[in-house]
Short mmCIF file of C-alpha atoms and ligand atoms in Angstrom, two decimals:
data_model
loop_
_atom_site.label_atom_id
_atom_site.label_comp_id
_atom_site.label_asym_id
_atom_site.label_seq_id
_atom_site.Cartn_x
_atom_site.Cartn_y
_atom_site.Cartn_z
CA MET A 1 -21.23 -3.93 -17.36
CA SER A 2 -19.57 -5.52 -20.03
CA ILE A 3 -16.88 -8.14 -18.16
CA ILE A 4 -14.83 -9.01 -20.34
CA ASP A 5 -12.86 -12.60 -18.48
CA THR A 6 -9.30 -10.80 -19.60
CA ARG A 7 -7.18 -13.82 -17.75
CA THR A 8 -6.20 -17.53 -18.18
CA PRO A 9 -6.47 -19.72 -15.42
CA ASP A 10 -3.14 -19.95 -13.27
CA PRO A 11 -1.92 -22.79 -11.49
CA LYS A 12 -0.96 -21.18 -9.44
CA ARG A 13 -3.30 -19.74 -8.05
CA LEU A 14 -6.08 -22.20 -8.03
CA ILE A 15 -7.68 -23.52 -4.80
CA SER A 16 -8.04 -27.72 -4.34
CA GLY A 17 -10.97 -28.66 -3.03
CA ALA A 18 -12.50 -32.03 -2.65
CA THR A 19 -13.37 -32.16 -5.47
CA GLY A 20 -10.63 -30.79 -8.03
CA ASP A 21 -9.71 -26.95 -9.22
CA TRP A 22 -10.96 -24.39 -8.43
CA GLU A 23 -10.73 -20.50 -9.41
CA VAL A 24 -11.19 -17.97 -6.74
CA VAL A 25 -12.48 -14.24 -8.60
CA ILE A 26 -12.48 -11.22 -7.52
CA GLY A 27 -13.83 -7.71 -7.85
CA MET A 28 -13.45 -4.50 -5.82
CA GLU A 29 -15.39 -1.38 -5.27
CA VAL A 30 -13.41 1.08 -2.85
CA HIS A 31 -14.87 4.02 -1.18
CA ALA A 32 -11.47 6.10 -1.55
CA GLN A 33 -12.37 9.99 0.77
CA VAL A 34 -11.68 12.44 -0.65
CA THR A 35 -8.97 14.92 0.84
CA SER A 36 -10.43 18.08 0.73
CA GLN A 37 -11.20 20.19 3.74
CA SER A 38 -14.94 20.79 3.40
CA LYS A 39 -17.27 18.60 2.18
CA LEU A 40 -18.90 17.60 -2.06
CA PHE A 41 -21.89 20.22 -1.70
CA SER A 42 -22.09 22.00 1.24
CA GLY A 43 -18.98 24.38 2.86
CA ALA A 44 -19.49 21.92 6.36
CA SER A 45 -15.71 20.75 7.54
CA THR A 46 -14.33 16.94 7.17
CA SER A 47 -11.85 17.12 9.85
CA PHE A 48 -11.53 13.67 11.76
CA GLY A 49 -12.65 13.37 15.42
CA ALA A 50 -14.66 16.26 15.58
CA GLU A 51 -17.40 16.34 18.09
CA PRO A 52 -20.43 14.07 17.09
CA ASN A 53 -22.72 16.98 14.66
CA ASN A 54 -19.93 19.68 14.71
CA ASN A 55 -19.21 19.41 11.17
CA VAL A 56 -22.40 19.31 9.60
CA SER A 57 -24.05 22.33 7.60
CA LEU A 58 -27.69 23.59 6.68
CA ILE A 59 -27.36 21.11 3.25
CA ASP A 60 -26.04 17.89 5.07
CA ALA A 61 -28.95 18.12 7.69
CA ALA A 62 -31.17 18.17 4.37
CA MET A 63 -32.47 21.65 5.37
CA PRO A 64 -35.81 22.36 3.32
CA GLY A 65 -34.95 24.18 0.58
CA MET A 66 -31.52 23.70 1.09
CA LEU A 67 -29.82 23.65 -2.19
CA PRO A 68 -26.52 21.35 -3.49
CA VAL A 69 -23.11 23.46 -5.12
CA ILE A 70 -20.42 21.05 -5.84
CA ASN A 71 -17.09 21.36 -4.53
CA ALA A 72 -14.64 22.37 -7.09
CA GLU A 73 -11.72 20.58 -5.40
CA CYS A 74 -12.77 16.96 -4.86
CA VAL A 75 -13.89 17.50 -8.59
CA ARG A 76 -10.06 18.06 -8.72
CA GLN A 77 -8.94 15.54 -6.69
CA ALA A 78 -11.38 12.77 -8.19
CA VAL A 79 -9.71 13.87 -11.86
CA ARG A 80 -5.91 13.58 -10.94
CA THR A 81 -7.32 10.51 -9.11
CA GLY A 82 -8.36 9.01 -12.52
CA LEU A 83 -5.09 10.53 -13.94
CA GLY A 84 -3.16 8.17 -11.85
CA LEU A 85 -5.07 5.17 -12.66
CA ASN A 86 -4.86 6.23 -16.61
CA ALA A 87 -8.76 5.70 -17.49
CA GLN A 88 -10.10 7.67 -19.36
CA ILE A 89 -12.13 11.04 -18.04
CA ASN A 90 -15.12 12.36 -18.98
CA LEU A 91 -16.04 15.56 -19.78
CA ARG A 92 -19.45 15.48 -18.95
CA SER A 93 -20.80 13.64 -15.52
CA VAL A 94 -24.34 13.36 -14.34
CA PHE A 95 -24.98 13.49 -10.15
CA ASP A 96 -28.07 11.14 -9.85
CA ARG A 97 -29.90 10.46 -6.69
CA LYS A 98 -30.26 7.26 -5.22
CA ASN A 99 -33.04 7.06 -2.34
CA TYR A 100 -33.38 4.70 -0.07
CA PHE A 101 -34.45 5.53 4.00
CA TYR A 102 -31.85 5.41 7.11
CA PRO A 103 -31.83 7.11 9.95
CA ASP A 104 -27.82 8.82 9.59
CA LEU A 105 -28.77 9.74 5.64
CA PRO A 106 -31.34 12.42 7.02
CA GLN A 107 -32.52 13.45 2.56
CA GLY A 108 -34.01 10.01 1.87
CA TYR A 109 -30.98 9.65 -0.85
CA GLN A 110 -27.44 10.06 -1.55
CA ILE A 111 -26.31 11.92 -4.10
CA SER A 112 -24.13 10.05 -6.57
CA GLN A 113 -23.24 8.87 -10.09
CA PHE A 114 -24.66 6.53 -11.80
CA LYS A 115 -24.81 5.46 -15.86
CA ALA A 116 -22.86 8.42 -16.46
CA PRO A 117 -19.90 9.21 -14.08
CA ILE A 118 -16.83 11.37 -13.98
CA VAL A 119 -14.44 8.94 -14.91
CA GLY A 120 -14.14 5.71 -16.63
CA GLU A 121 -11.90 2.87 -18.02
CA GLY A 122 -8.33 2.46 -16.30
CA LYS A 123 -5.60 -0.10 -15.65
CA ILE A 124 -3.12 -0.47 -12.80
CA THR A 125 -0.12 -2.40 -12.79
CA VAL A 126 0.07 -5.11 -9.24
CA SER A 127 3.64 -6.11 -8.61
CA ILE A 128 2.57 -9.95 -6.56
CA GLY A 129 5.22 -11.52 -4.52
CA PRO A 130 7.95 -11.33 -3.73
CA ASP A 131 8.44 -15.77 -4.11
CA SER A 132 9.93 -18.19 -2.67
CA ARG A 133 13.08 -16.70 -5.14
CA GLY A 134 12.43 -13.27 -4.48
CA GLN A 135 10.74 -12.21 -7.74
CA PHE A 136 7.56 -10.37 -8.30
CA GLU A 137 5.08 -10.98 -10.80
CA ASP A 138 3.74 -8.21 -12.53
CA VAL A 139 -0.43 -8.55 -13.69
CA GLU A 140 -2.94 -5.84 -14.71
CA ILE A 141 -6.03 -5.18 -13.42
CA GLY A 142 -9.30 -3.47 -15.54
CA ILE A 143 -10.59 -0.23 -13.70
CA GLU A 144 -14.22 0.18 -14.52
CA ARG A 145 -14.86 3.49 -13.05
CA LEU A 146 -14.71 5.86 -10.50
CA HIS A 147 -17.48 8.00 -9.51
CA LEU A 148 -18.13 11.10 -7.19
CA GLU A 149 -20.83 10.59 -3.83
CA GLN A 150 -21.98 11.41 -0.81
CA ASP A 151 -20.95 9.67 2.44
CA ALA A 152 -23.32 8.88 5.61
CA GLY A 153 -23.50 9.92 8.72
CA LYS A 154 -23.30 7.18 11.77
CA SER A 155 -25.88 5.60 13.77
CA ILE A 156 -24.44 4.97 17.00
CA HIS A 157 -26.23 1.98 18.73
CA ASP A 158 -24.24 1.28 22.12
CA GLN A 159 -24.36 4.53 24.06
CA HIS A 160 -27.98 4.59 25.93
CA PRO A 161 -29.96 1.78 26.46
CA THR A 162 -33.21 2.12 25.00
CA MET A 163 -32.09 5.31 22.24
CA SER A 164 -29.37 5.79 19.25
CA PHE A 165 -27.47 8.67 18.64
CA VAL A 166 -26.64 10.10 15.02
CA ASP A 167 -24.02 11.33 14.43
CA LEU A 168 -23.89 13.53 10.60
CA ASN A 169 -20.16 14.60 10.86
CA ARG A 170 -19.39 11.81 7.83
CA ALA A 171 -22.68 12.92 6.05
CA GLY A 172 -21.94 14.85 2.47
CA VAL A 173 -18.08 14.40 2.77
CA ALA A 174 -16.98 13.05 -1.04
CA LEU A 175 -15.69 9.57 -1.43
CA MET A 176 -14.84 8.31 -4.71
CA GLU A 177 -16.05 4.81 -5.44
CA ILE A 178 -13.34 3.33 -7.74
CA VAL A 179 -14.45 -0.49 -9.02
CA SER A 180 -13.01 -2.66 -10.12
CA LYS A 181 -13.14 -5.26 -13.33
CA PRO A 182 -13.77 -8.71 -12.03
CA ASP A 183 -9.69 -9.45 -12.83
CA LEU A 184 -8.31 -10.17 -9.36
CA ARG A 185 -7.52 -14.33 -9.55
CA SER A 186 -6.45 -14.88 -5.64
CA SER A 187 -7.15 -12.93 -2.09
CA ASP A 188 -2.64 -11.75 -3.09
CA GLU A 189 -3.86 -10.55 -5.21
CA ALA A 190 -6.56 -8.85 -3.89
CA ARG A 191 -4.65 -7.37 -1.14
CA ALA A 192 -1.93 -6.00 -3.32
CA TYR A 193 -4.67 -4.93 -5.50
CA LEU A 194 -5.79 -2.79 -2.77
CA THR A 195 -1.88 -1.76 -1.41
CA LYS A 196 -0.95 -0.70 -4.96
CA LEU A 197 -4.39 1.86 -4.54
CA ARG A 198 -3.56 2.83 -1.62
CA THR A 199 0.12 4.06 -2.66
CA ILE A 200 -1.72 5.93 -5.88
CA VAL A 201 -3.82 7.92 -3.78
CA ARG A 202 -0.91 8.72 -0.91
CA TYR A 203 0.96 9.99 -3.59
CA LEU A 204 -0.86 11.81 -5.42
CA GLY A 205 -2.27 12.84 -2.18
CA THR A 206 -6.03 12.70 -3.18
CA CYS A 207 -6.50 10.21 -0.14
CA ASP A 208 -5.23 9.91 2.60
CA GLY A 209 -5.34 6.05 2.61
CA ASN A 210 -5.88 5.94 6.47
CA MET A 211 -7.98 2.59 6.80
CA ASP A 212 -7.99 2.37 10.22
CA GLU A 213 -9.70 6.03 10.75
CA GLY A 214 -12.23 4.71 7.08
CA SER A 215 -11.01 6.89 4.79
CA MET A 216 -10.53 3.78 2.31
CA ARG A 217 -12.50 0.28 3.11
CA ALA A 218 -13.67 -2.06 0.40
CA ASP A 219 -16.81 -3.93 -1.16
CA VAL A 220 -15.45 -7.29 -2.02
CA ASN A 221 -17.21 -9.36 -4.91
CA VAL A 222 -16.48 -13.17 -4.48
CA SER A 223 -17.31 -16.13 -6.28
CA VAL A 224 -15.72 -19.25 -7.48
CA ARG A 225 -15.34 -21.61 -10.56
CA ARG A 226 -13.74 -24.61 -12.22
CA PRO A 227 -10.76 -23.62 -14.12
CA GLY A 228 -12.29 -22.57 -17.89
CA GLU A 229 -16.10 -21.57 -16.88
CA THR A 230 -17.67 -18.53 -17.23
CA PHE A 231 -18.46 -15.91 -13.71
CA GLY A 232 -19.56 -17.43 -10.97
CA THR A 233 -22.31 -16.55 -8.49
CA ARG A 234 -20.54 -13.54 -6.73
CA CYS A 235 -21.16 -12.59 -2.97
CA GLU A 236 -20.28 -9.16 -1.94
CA ILE A 237 -18.65 -8.46 1.04
CA LYS A 238 -19.24 -4.74 2.96
CA ASN A 239 -17.28 -2.41 4.42
CA VAL A 240 -14.04 -4.41 4.91
CA ASN A 241 -12.03 -1.88 6.59
CA SER A 242 -8.00 -2.99 6.41
CA ILE A 243 -6.19 -4.99 4.01
CA ARG A 244 -5.37 -8.52 5.74
CA PHE A 245 -8.98 -8.64 6.58
CA VAL A 246 -9.88 -8.61 2.84
CA GLY A 247 -7.41 -11.13 3.06
CA GLN A 248 -8.82 -13.47 5.38
CA ALA A 249 -12.48 -12.73 3.98
CA ILE A 250 -11.83 -13.67 0.89
CA GLU A 251 -10.05 -17.03 1.50
CA TYR A 252 -13.02 -17.85 3.67
CA GLU A 253 -15.99 -16.54 1.14
CA ALA A 254 -14.47 -18.36 -1.66
CA ARG A 255 -13.07 -21.98 0.63
CA ARG A 256 -17.33 -21.54 1.98
CA GLN A 257 -19.01 -21.25 -1.57
CA ILE A 258 -15.97 -24.40 -2.94
CA ALA A 259 -18.03 -26.29 -0.60
CA ILE A 260 -21.60 -25.54 -1.05
CA LEU A 261 -20.58 -26.03 -5.13
CA GLU A 262 -19.10 -29.43 -3.92
CA ASP A 263 -22.20 -31.09 -2.12
CA GLY A 264 -23.69 -30.12 -4.48
CA GLY A 265 -25.68 -26.31 -4.03
CA THR A 266 -25.54 -23.39 -6.06
CA ILE A 267 -24.51 -19.90 -4.15
CA ASP A 268 -27.27 -17.58 -3.86
CA GLN A 269 -25.91 -13.97 -3.91
CA GLU A 270 -26.41 -11.92 -1.23
CA THR A 271 -24.54 -9.33 0.89
CA ARG A 272 -22.09 -10.62 3.39
CA LEU A 273 -20.08 -8.90 6.54
CA PHE A 274 -17.26 -9.97 7.65
CA ASP A 275 -16.42 -10.20 10.78
CA ALA A 276 -12.75 -9.47 11.95
CA ALA A 277 -13.73 -11.46 15.24
CA LYS A 278 -14.19 -15.05 13.90
CA GLY A 279 -12.37 -14.60 10.64
CA GLU A 280 -15.19 -15.37 8.46
CA THR A 281 -18.57 -13.63 7.16
CA ARG A 282 -21.77 -14.59 7.16
CA SER A 283 -24.51 -12.99 5.67
CA MET A 284 -26.72 -9.65 5.80
CA ARG A 285 -29.15 -9.79 2.85
CA SER A 286 -30.57 -11.57 0.05
CA LYS A 287 -31.15 -10.84 -3.79
CA GLU A 288 -34.59 -10.96 -2.99
CA GLU A 289 -33.60 -8.60 -0.01
CA ALA A 290 -31.93 -5.23 -2.18
CA HIS A 291 -32.96 -2.09 -2.39
CA ASP A 292 -34.62 -0.59 -5.33
CA TYR A 293 -32.65 2.60 -5.50
CA ARG A 294 -34.55 4.69 -8.18
CA TYR A 295 -32.23 5.97 -9.72
CA PHE A 296 -32.62 9.61 -10.85
CA PRO A 297 -30.77 12.76 -12.29
CA ASP A 298 -30.82 14.94 -9.13
CA PRO A 299 -32.82 18.08 -10.30
CA ASP A 300 -30.95 20.39 -7.84
CA LEU A 301 -27.31 19.49 -9.44
CA LEU A 302 -26.62 20.70 -13.46
CA PRO A 303 -24.84 18.36 -14.67
CA LEU A 304 -20.72 18.43 -13.98
CA GLU A 305 -19.24 19.66 -17.37
CA PHE A 306 -15.39 21.06 -17.81
CA ASP A 307 -13.11 20.81 -20.69
CA GLN A 308 -10.13 19.37 -22.18
CA ALA A 309 -7.55 21.93 -21.46
CA PHE A 310 -8.76 21.59 -17.34
CA VAL A 311 -7.69 18.14 -17.24
CA ASP A 312 -4.38 18.70 -19.48
CA ALA A 313 -3.60 21.08 -16.40
CA LEU A 314 -4.21 19.22 -13.89
CA ALA A 315 -1.91 15.94 -15.65
CA ALA A 316 1.07 18.04 -16.20
CA ASP A 317 1.28 19.04 -12.26
CA LEU A 318 0.88 15.93 -11.69
CA PRO A 319 3.29 14.17 -9.40
CA GLU A 320 5.88 11.19 -10.35
CA LEU A 321 4.11 7.89 -9.56
CA PRO A 322 4.69 5.02 -7.58
CA ASP A 323 5.48 3.22 -11.03
CA ASP A 324 7.82 5.79 -12.82
CA LYS A 325 9.20 6.20 -9.96
CA LYS A 326 10.46 2.86 -9.27
CA ASN A 327 10.89 2.42 -13.15
CA ARG A 328 13.97 5.70 -12.37
CA LEU A 329 15.30 3.84 -9.99
CA ILE A 330 16.51 1.43 -11.62
CA LYS A 331 17.68 3.07 -15.09
CA ASP A 332 18.94 5.55 -13.27
CA MET A 333 20.39 4.54 -9.80
CA GLY A 334 21.49 0.58 -11.55
CA LEU A 335 18.57 -0.79 -8.50
CA SER A 336 16.66 -3.76 -8.69
CA ALA A 337 13.81 -4.67 -8.93
CA TYR A 338 12.74 -6.12 -5.59
CA ASP A 339 14.97 -3.12 -3.98
CA ALA A 340 12.90 -0.27 -6.27
CA SER A 341 9.59 -2.10 -5.33
CA ILE A 342 10.27 -1.30 -1.39
CA LEU A 343 11.60 2.17 -1.82
CA VAL A 344 8.91 3.43 -3.84
CA THR A 345 6.20 1.44 -1.84
CA GLU A 346 5.40 4.96 0.16
CA LYS A 347 6.25 8.48 -0.75
CA ALA A 348 7.70 8.68 2.55
CA ILE A 349 10.06 6.08 1.88
CA ALA A 350 11.02 7.59 -1.70
CA ASP A 351 12.28 10.40 -0.27
CA TYR A 352 13.59 9.88 2.44
CA PHE A 353 15.50 7.06 -0.26
CA GLU A 354 16.46 9.77 -2.48
CA ALA A 355 17.90 12.31 -0.11
CA VAL A 356 20.51 9.17 1.29
CA ALA A 357 21.45 8.67 -2.20
CA LYS A 358 21.91 11.57 -3.28
CA GLY A 359 25.48 11.81 -4.85
CA ARG A 360 26.30 8.23 -2.67
CA ASP A 361 26.30 5.22 -4.21
CA GLY A 362 22.25 4.15 -4.98
CA LYS A 363 22.62 0.42 -4.40
CA MET A 364 24.92 1.30 -1.34
CA ALA A 365 22.21 3.12 0.12
CA ALA A 366 19.01 0.66 -0.81
CA ASN A 367 21.36 -1.70 0.60
CA TRP A 368 21.12 0.65 4.08
CA VAL A 369 17.81 1.89 4.04
CA ILE A 370 15.84 -1.24 3.23
CA ASN A 371 17.84 -3.99 5.88
CA ASP A 372 19.05 -1.51 8.32
CA LEU A 373 16.82 1.38 8.56
CA LEU A 374 13.46 0.14 8.05
CA GLY A 375 14.21 -3.04 9.38
CA ALA A 376 15.21 -0.97 12.72
CA LEU A 377 11.96 1.13 12.36
CA ASN A 378 9.59 -1.79 11.79
CA LYS A 379 11.48 -3.47 15.07
CA ALA A 380 10.03 -0.62 17.14
CA SER A 381 6.99 -0.19 15.50
CA LEU A 382 8.05 2.87 13.86
CA ALA A 383 7.37 4.79 10.29
CA ILE A 384 9.61 5.81 8.14
CA GLU A 385 8.26 9.94 10.17
CA GLN A 386 9.67 9.30 12.96
CA ALA A 387 13.07 7.74 12.51
CA PRO A 388 15.54 8.52 14.54
CA VAL A 389 18.15 9.10 12.57
CA ALA A 390 17.57 11.63 9.31
CA PRO A 391 18.57 10.80 5.96
CA GLU A 392 21.78 13.36 6.53
CA GLN A 393 22.93 11.00 9.10
CA LEU A 394 22.67 7.41 7.25
CA GLY A 395 23.95 9.65 4.27
CA GLY A 396 27.03 10.02 6.51
CA ILE A 397 27.90 6.65 7.52
CA ILE A 398 27.81 5.96 4.91
CA ASP A 399 30.38 8.82 3.03
CA LEU A 400 32.44 6.87 6.07
CA ILE A 401 32.08 3.75 4.67
CA SER A 402 33.10 4.63 1.10
CA GLU A 403 36.20 7.11 2.22
CA GLY A 404 37.25 4.12 4.57
CA SER A 405 37.33 5.15 7.73
CA ILE A 406 35.34 2.99 9.08
CA SER A 407 33.90 -0.56 7.74
CA GLY A 408 30.68 -2.21 6.81
CA LYS A 409 31.07 -3.77 10.58
CA ILE A 410 31.78 -0.51 12.37
CA ALA A 411 29.43 0.77 10.64
CA LYS A 412 26.01 -0.56 12.45
CA ASP A 413 27.69 0.13 15.57
CA VAL A 414 27.12 3.93 14.68
CA PHE A 415 23.72 3.49 13.26
CA GLU A 416 23.00 2.18 16.38
CA ILE A 417 24.86 4.91 18.15
CA VAL A 418 22.65 7.56 16.29
CA TRP A 419 19.68 5.14 16.73
CA ASN A 420 20.02 5.82 20.25
CA GLU A 421 21.68 8.65 21.34
CA GLY A 422 21.65 11.22 17.41
CA GLY A 423 24.98 12.83 16.64
CA VAL A 424 27.14 14.16 13.50
CA PRO A 425 28.87 10.11 12.56
CA ALA A 426 32.38 11.91 11.51
CA ASP A 427 32.57 13.16 14.64
CA ILE A 428 31.54 10.46 17.04
CA VAL A 429 33.40 8.41 15.24
CA GLU A 430 36.21 10.35 15.73
CA SER A 431 35.80 11.45 19.41
CA ARG A 432 35.07 6.91 20.57
CA GLY A 433 38.40 6.29 18.44
CA MET A 434 35.85 4.39 16.03
CA LYS A 435 38.05 5.51 12.38
CA GLN A 436 39.34 2.29 10.83
CA VAL A 437 43.02 1.69 11.76
CA THR A 438 44.98 1.53 8.12
CA ASP A 439 48.21 3.03 9.96
CA ILE A 440 50.51 0.02 8.69
CA GLY A 441 52.73 0.13 11.10
CA ALA A 442 49.99 -0.62 13.72
CA ILE A 443 48.02 -3.18 11.55
CA GLU A 444 52.46 -4.92 10.68
CA LYS A 445 52.46 -5.78 14.55
CA ALA A 446 48.67 -7.00 15.26
CA VAL A 447 49.67 -9.73 12.07
CA ASP A 448 52.73 -10.14 13.61
CA GLY A 449 51.64 -10.72 16.58
CA ILE A 450 49.40 -13.68 15.22
CA ILE A 451 51.60 -15.83 13.18
CA ALA A 452 54.26 -15.98 15.68
CA ALA A 453 51.14 -17.00 18.78
CA ASN A 454 49.74 -20.09 15.35
CA PRO A 455 53.30 -21.59 13.83
CA ASP A 456 50.51 -24.16 13.58
CA LYS A 457 48.44 -22.42 11.75
CA VAL A 458 51.09 -20.96 9.28
CA GLU A 459 52.58 -24.24 7.82
CA GLN A 460 48.64 -24.92 7.19
CA ALA A 461 48.44 -21.88 5.90
CA ARG A 462 51.20 -22.05 3.45
CA ALA A 463 49.98 -25.64 2.12
CA LYS A 464 46.37 -24.40 1.76
CA PRO A 465 46.54 -20.05 1.26
CA THR A 466 42.87 -19.94 1.27
CA LEU A 467 43.13 -20.62 5.42
CA ALA A 468 45.20 -16.94 4.99
CA GLY A 469 40.92 -15.96 6.28
CA TRP A 470 41.61 -17.21 9.21
CA PHE A 471 44.43 -14.78 9.36
CA VAL A 472 43.09 -11.71 8.45
CA GLY A 473 39.98 -12.77 10.92
CA GLN A 474 41.66 -12.69 13.79
CA VAL A 475 43.98 -9.65 12.19
CA ILE A 476 40.15 -7.49 12.53
CA ARG A 477 39.53 -8.91 15.48
CA ALA A 478 42.67 -8.36 17.49
CA THR A 479 42.00 -4.56 16.31
CA GLY A 480 38.72 -4.04 17.39
CA GLY A 481 37.50 -4.63 14.26
CA LYS A 482 38.74 -1.43 13.70
CA ALA A 483 41.52 -2.28 11.24
CA ASN A 484 41.53 -2.00 7.16
CA PRO A 485 40.29 -5.08 5.57
CA GLN A 486 42.54 -4.86 2.47
CA ALA A 487 45.31 -3.34 4.15
CA VAL A 488 45.18 -6.95 6.74
CA ASN A 489 44.44 -8.88 3.38
CA GLU A 490 47.32 -7.75 1.60
CA LEU A 491 49.96 -8.03 4.62
CA VAL A 492 49.43 -11.66 5.72
CA LYS A 493 49.24 -13.19 2.82
CA ALA A 494 52.42 -11.04 2.43
CA LYS A 495 54.21 -12.28 5.30
CA LEU A 496 52.55 -15.52 5.03
CA GLY A 497 54.47 -15.67 1.72
CA LEU A 498 50.87 -16.64 -0.54
CA GLU A 499 51.35 -14.49 -3.48
CA GLU A 500 48.38 -12.61 -4.65
P1 ADP B 601 -23.36 -4.06 -7.97
O1 ADP B 601 -22.81 -2.98 -9.11
O2 ADP B 601 -24.78 -4.28 -8.43
O3 ADP B 601 -22.60 -4.30 -7.49
P2 ADP B 601 -21.38 -4.41 -11.08
O4 ADP B 601 -21.87 -4.80 -11.39
O5 ADP B 601 -21.05 -3.43 -10.81
O6 ADP B 601 -22.49 -4.63 -9.16
O7 ADP B 601 -19.82 -4.77 -10.01
C1 ADP B 601 -19.40 -4.23 -8.55
C2 ADP B 601 -18.16 -5.43 -8.18
O8 ADP B 601 -18.11 -6.65 -8.59
C3 ADP B 601 -17.53 -4.89 -9.68
O9 ADP B 601 -15.93 -4.91 -8.46
C4 ADP B 601 -16.92 -6.35 -10.24
O10 ADP B 601 -15.68 -6.52 -11.37
C5 ADP B 601 -17.37 -7.19 -9.42
N1 ADP B 601 -18.13 -8.83 -10.35
C6 ADP B 601 -19.18 -8.62 -10.98
N2 ADP B 601 -18.87 -9.76 -11.75
C7 ADP B 601 -18.23 -10.48 -10.24
C8 ADP B 601 -18.08 -11.99 -10.01
N3 ADP B 601 -18.59 -13.09 -10.95
N4 ADP B 601 -17.03 -12.20 -9.40
C9 ADP B 601 -16.37 -11.79 -8.64
N5 ADP B 601 -17.09 -9.84 -8.24
C10 ADP B 601 -17.45 -9.74 -9.77
MG1 MG B 602 -21.58 -3.28 -4.77
#
């Protein structure tokens, strides 16, 4: 692999050690399970949570004489993912055997792609932030390649005192290994990269991105160096299965390497594990123990070939991806980059927002979705799909504000009622008498009452007109928050004899 340093050291991202600053360099190999009903080379099901060894065909069990047949859907999904990563699609790729012995690998080798992967170089844009000023910084991260390979089975050691069990349900399931260039320079960037990758595959529907079900896991390569120096020796932390753990593993590993180097030592290239309970990485095997996989092209499989028309058809059918959606929301709906970034993180959130914003003020819809809806969902630990308030209901609340029927403050109460009890916002407002009072007579009576009760304040306000705000507040409170603020404001000024 051609390792090119594309970044200049950024003081903000440096780690200070005992003897000066250090830069951390990270590259990730992400395994993403392809969304497909059946496995990469067999018709066995890929359903999650099946009874052990129920999703196993003769091919997955590596019975003698069985021949693998490539699953066309997995090929389509890999190409679509490559397109989503702005990557080179290779019209010809080769499946190789990666040989090693493991009890949960009945073939004695994994079918993977080595020299000629299905997808070559690409790039994705990752937003880092927001910083203390609410700003995001966009960083471009290079993709080295994406290749297709089989997953292995699972050895289970904790079910029996003297025996281990093997579950082959995962054996042969299609994985996409997505390899980044060593372009990442902080744990924040690494977390943002993985998050973005997950967002992209979820938009595409090529991987469900569920890290807790093992559908996505990351090998994290970490090295450190003095700013401006060439790349240092890396350690690879295997199979990290949450975005938070990726961040923790990098922080720990960078500091461990810095401590060794500052102590005059050297880094051994090795494979390490992240222990989530202890928050530390520890050695699994050194370079000397590294496998020799004796890769060679699988003689049971022809090279994988398709034409440009196949790729073009898939490209034409791609859904709108998060970056494009974000730009459209900024351009067409007048949203800030900040709001748009938040709304596109999950396709379901963007869909919800667009349903609310349709025919309404985009900025207002964005505020309600981000601050009120997402805030409440977060507090209740609910996903957007479980939101008790549907887009039509939130839209209904916004309409009531826009037409002057309720104030923004009352709208929050309506939102809470809909959240807890359901219902049509307009009906709730009507039946519970929450409508804003625009009846000038009623407001006038309230204004007169407050003025009569506070002669001293009237004197002060006449001398200092900004104090009129106090009267406005009192009147609105006296009407239970229902008085139209603009009408109150005008009446208060008129009654106090203040000019506009
Ligand atoms: P391998 O196949 O042996 O794991 P690769 O050269 O394909 O090795 O690189 C694997 C990953 O390691 C890639 O994501 C790459 O960006 C990353 N990487 C390579 N060199 C370094 C380095 N010095 N520091 C951090 N990451 C690195
Ligand atoms: Mg590796």
